Amino acid sequence: MTTDPRPEPQLLDAARAWAAADPDPVTRAELAGLVEAAATGDAAARAELADRFSGTLQFGTAGLRAAMGAGPMRMNRVVVLRAAAGLAAHVLAVDAVAGSARRPRAVVGYDARHSSDVFARDTAAVFTAAGIETLLMPSALPTPVLAWAVRALDAEVGVMVTASHNPPADNGYKVYLGGRAVEPEARGCQIVAPHDRMIAQRIEAVGPVAEIPRAQDGWTVLPDAVERDYLDAVLPAVVPGDPGTGRPLRIVLTPMHGVGGRTTTEALRRAGLADVHLVPEQAEPDPDFPTVAFPNPEEPGALDLALATARSVGADLVLANDPDADRVAVAVPVPGGPGQDWRMLRGDEVGVLLGQAAAARCADRAGAVLANSIVSSRLLGRIAAAAGIEHRETLTGFKWIARVPGLVYGYEEALGYCVAPDVVRDKDGISAAVAVAVLADELRGQGRTLLDVLDDLALAHGVHATDQLSVRVADLARIPAMTAALRDAPPAALGGSDVVEVVDLASPGTGLPPTEGLRLLTADGARVVVRPSGTEPKLKCYLEVVSPVVGRSGLPAARAEAQERLGRIRGELEAALGL
């Protein structure tokens, strides 16, 4: 835990001053209790206060995200009010440069986490008082609805209060820019530099929270029809023409206690996929996420209830949204497996399945581009080349992928897919869920499966096998230390092949904006990318190997060989990082 170097009296005074200015009685009382305990010699309370007052929660390209609680290093009303005031000042400043008779406009959305609605209303109050026309979502809705609304309603700024798939104790503040605030190709995208830095500077310049003007009313609550309007806009881009009715595919869907259940179910129904079974224990929003240890579909065990439901109803496909429904996980039955075996597809597998479909759909579209992040599989690039379509790699995050000119499809391996970039310039787990389900249904009509298409891609381009090594740390200083150690002494070989290239992604000349991380390539085509997580205290290592395949009968051996190489590389990386 971070320590505060200030003497005890200064730390307690800082906490008391914060509590006096806090408009939230809950966090005010929480902080008062910690101060009282620390003042009487409680070492744990003192350490907790020191951590909460060790600095200020930093606003970056991911906005804000942290555990809920009182103090400048937590998510709370004081932090949100200051963020809203700084963001409003930035929007007004850039809008003044653009010049227009219309007031700048904002759209504010929120999910069902603790205090998300409160943070959203505080934001609306600050924006309105600052002179920004503010539109507030009518209820807790998925992030893709907010991302769509920024473009559809021609807003200069969008705010989504969500911590996405973070633990229940967290909340966050995600920012989009649009309208006159950014260039046309960036409208509706999450912020990138220099806007993040400029907003952070504006936040730092905000005075005492009691002096931040807040309107009591004056913002507009959007009608409930906004959810329908989003579906009206996005579905024709995913299911062109008549979607038909009565598709036979049986689907199990879990919103993971989040806000995507109703919207995704309706989207599937409109696509003719009405045989949808919600996981009952996870169907309704619940900010405590009682049935999962971690509300992230990628985490081991997160899909257990969904798979149990799939076995009980005889499903053909499992779809799992994360709590704000901007991502989707996919699981499929394993043909010939014992009983009713299921396998969750990796994010890269879903990514290339949707990429292959997009390439076929857009092969004749001039200027069409497929894109993925640098930590995602290189297979999408080979699919694009085979189709005669341009391919681009970007930095990690949809704030970069969605900005690619000519984008018709983009993805990142962390279960994020943008299948309708002309409508939503962000990852969208609702439209992606529909796209996967429609593809699975079409294949079912041909007597084929998603796994068959993955086999076809392996035969055409080789087995592209991926894996990830994540190192969660308690002390954030360990992350740059591990990266520096790897940069200074990279392994000479990985998986039995010489390392032939080590690229420092923070250096110029990579063709991408500088970012913290390393990329290692071996003589036999294996690739490792090492980078810090943008949203969690983790160092992440992304592994990929490519194994050639000779004939369909050679697929099992090629896949086994690829997994063996991944295992060796993973072990060697752990040793290189001192784990």
PDB file of C-alpha atoms in Angstrom, residues 348 352 372-373 375-381 391 393 411 413 464 466 527 544:
ATOM      1  CA  ASP A 348      -8.611 -13.407 -31.089  1.00  0.00           C
ATOM      2  CA  VAL A 352     -10.859 -13.238 -36.846  1.00  0.00           C
ATOM      3  CA  ASN A 372      -6.709  -4.514 -34.716  1.00  0.00           C
ATOM      4  CA  SER A 373      -4.454  -3.585 -31.824  1.00  0.00           C
ATOM      5  CA  VAL A 375      -1.414  -7.050 -29.000  1.00  0.00           C
ATOM      6  CA  SER A 376      -4.030  -8.903 -31.049  1.00  0.00           C
ATOM      7  CA  SER A 377      -3.371 -11.734 -33.483  1.00  0.00           C
ATOM      8  CA  ARG A 378      -1.626 -11.046 -36.770  1.00  0.00           C
ATOM      9  CA  LEU A 379      -4.099 -13.383 -38.486  1.00  0.00           C
ATOM     10  CA  LEU A 380      -6.480 -10.512 -39.292  1.00  0.00           C
ATOM     11  CA  GLY A 381      -3.713  -8.965 -41.389  1.00  0.00           C
ATOM     12  CA  HIS A 391      -5.034  -3.719 -42.768  1.00  0.00           C
ATOM     13  CA  GLU A 393      -2.362  -2.113 -36.522  1.00  0.00           C
ATOM     14  CA  TYR A 411     -11.138  -5.625 -32.803  1.00  0.00           C
ATOM     15  CA  GLU A 413      -8.203  -9.484 -28.166  1.00  0.00           C
ATOM     16  CA  HIS A 464      -2.162 -18.574 -35.012  1.00  0.00           C
ATOM     17  CA  THR A 466      -2.302 -16.810 -28.651  1.00  0.00           C
ATOM     18  CA  ARG A 527       5.805 -12.577 -31.058  1.00  0.00           C
ATOM     19  CA  GLU A 544       1.522 -15.464 -30.314  1.00  0.00           C
TER      20      GLU A 544
END
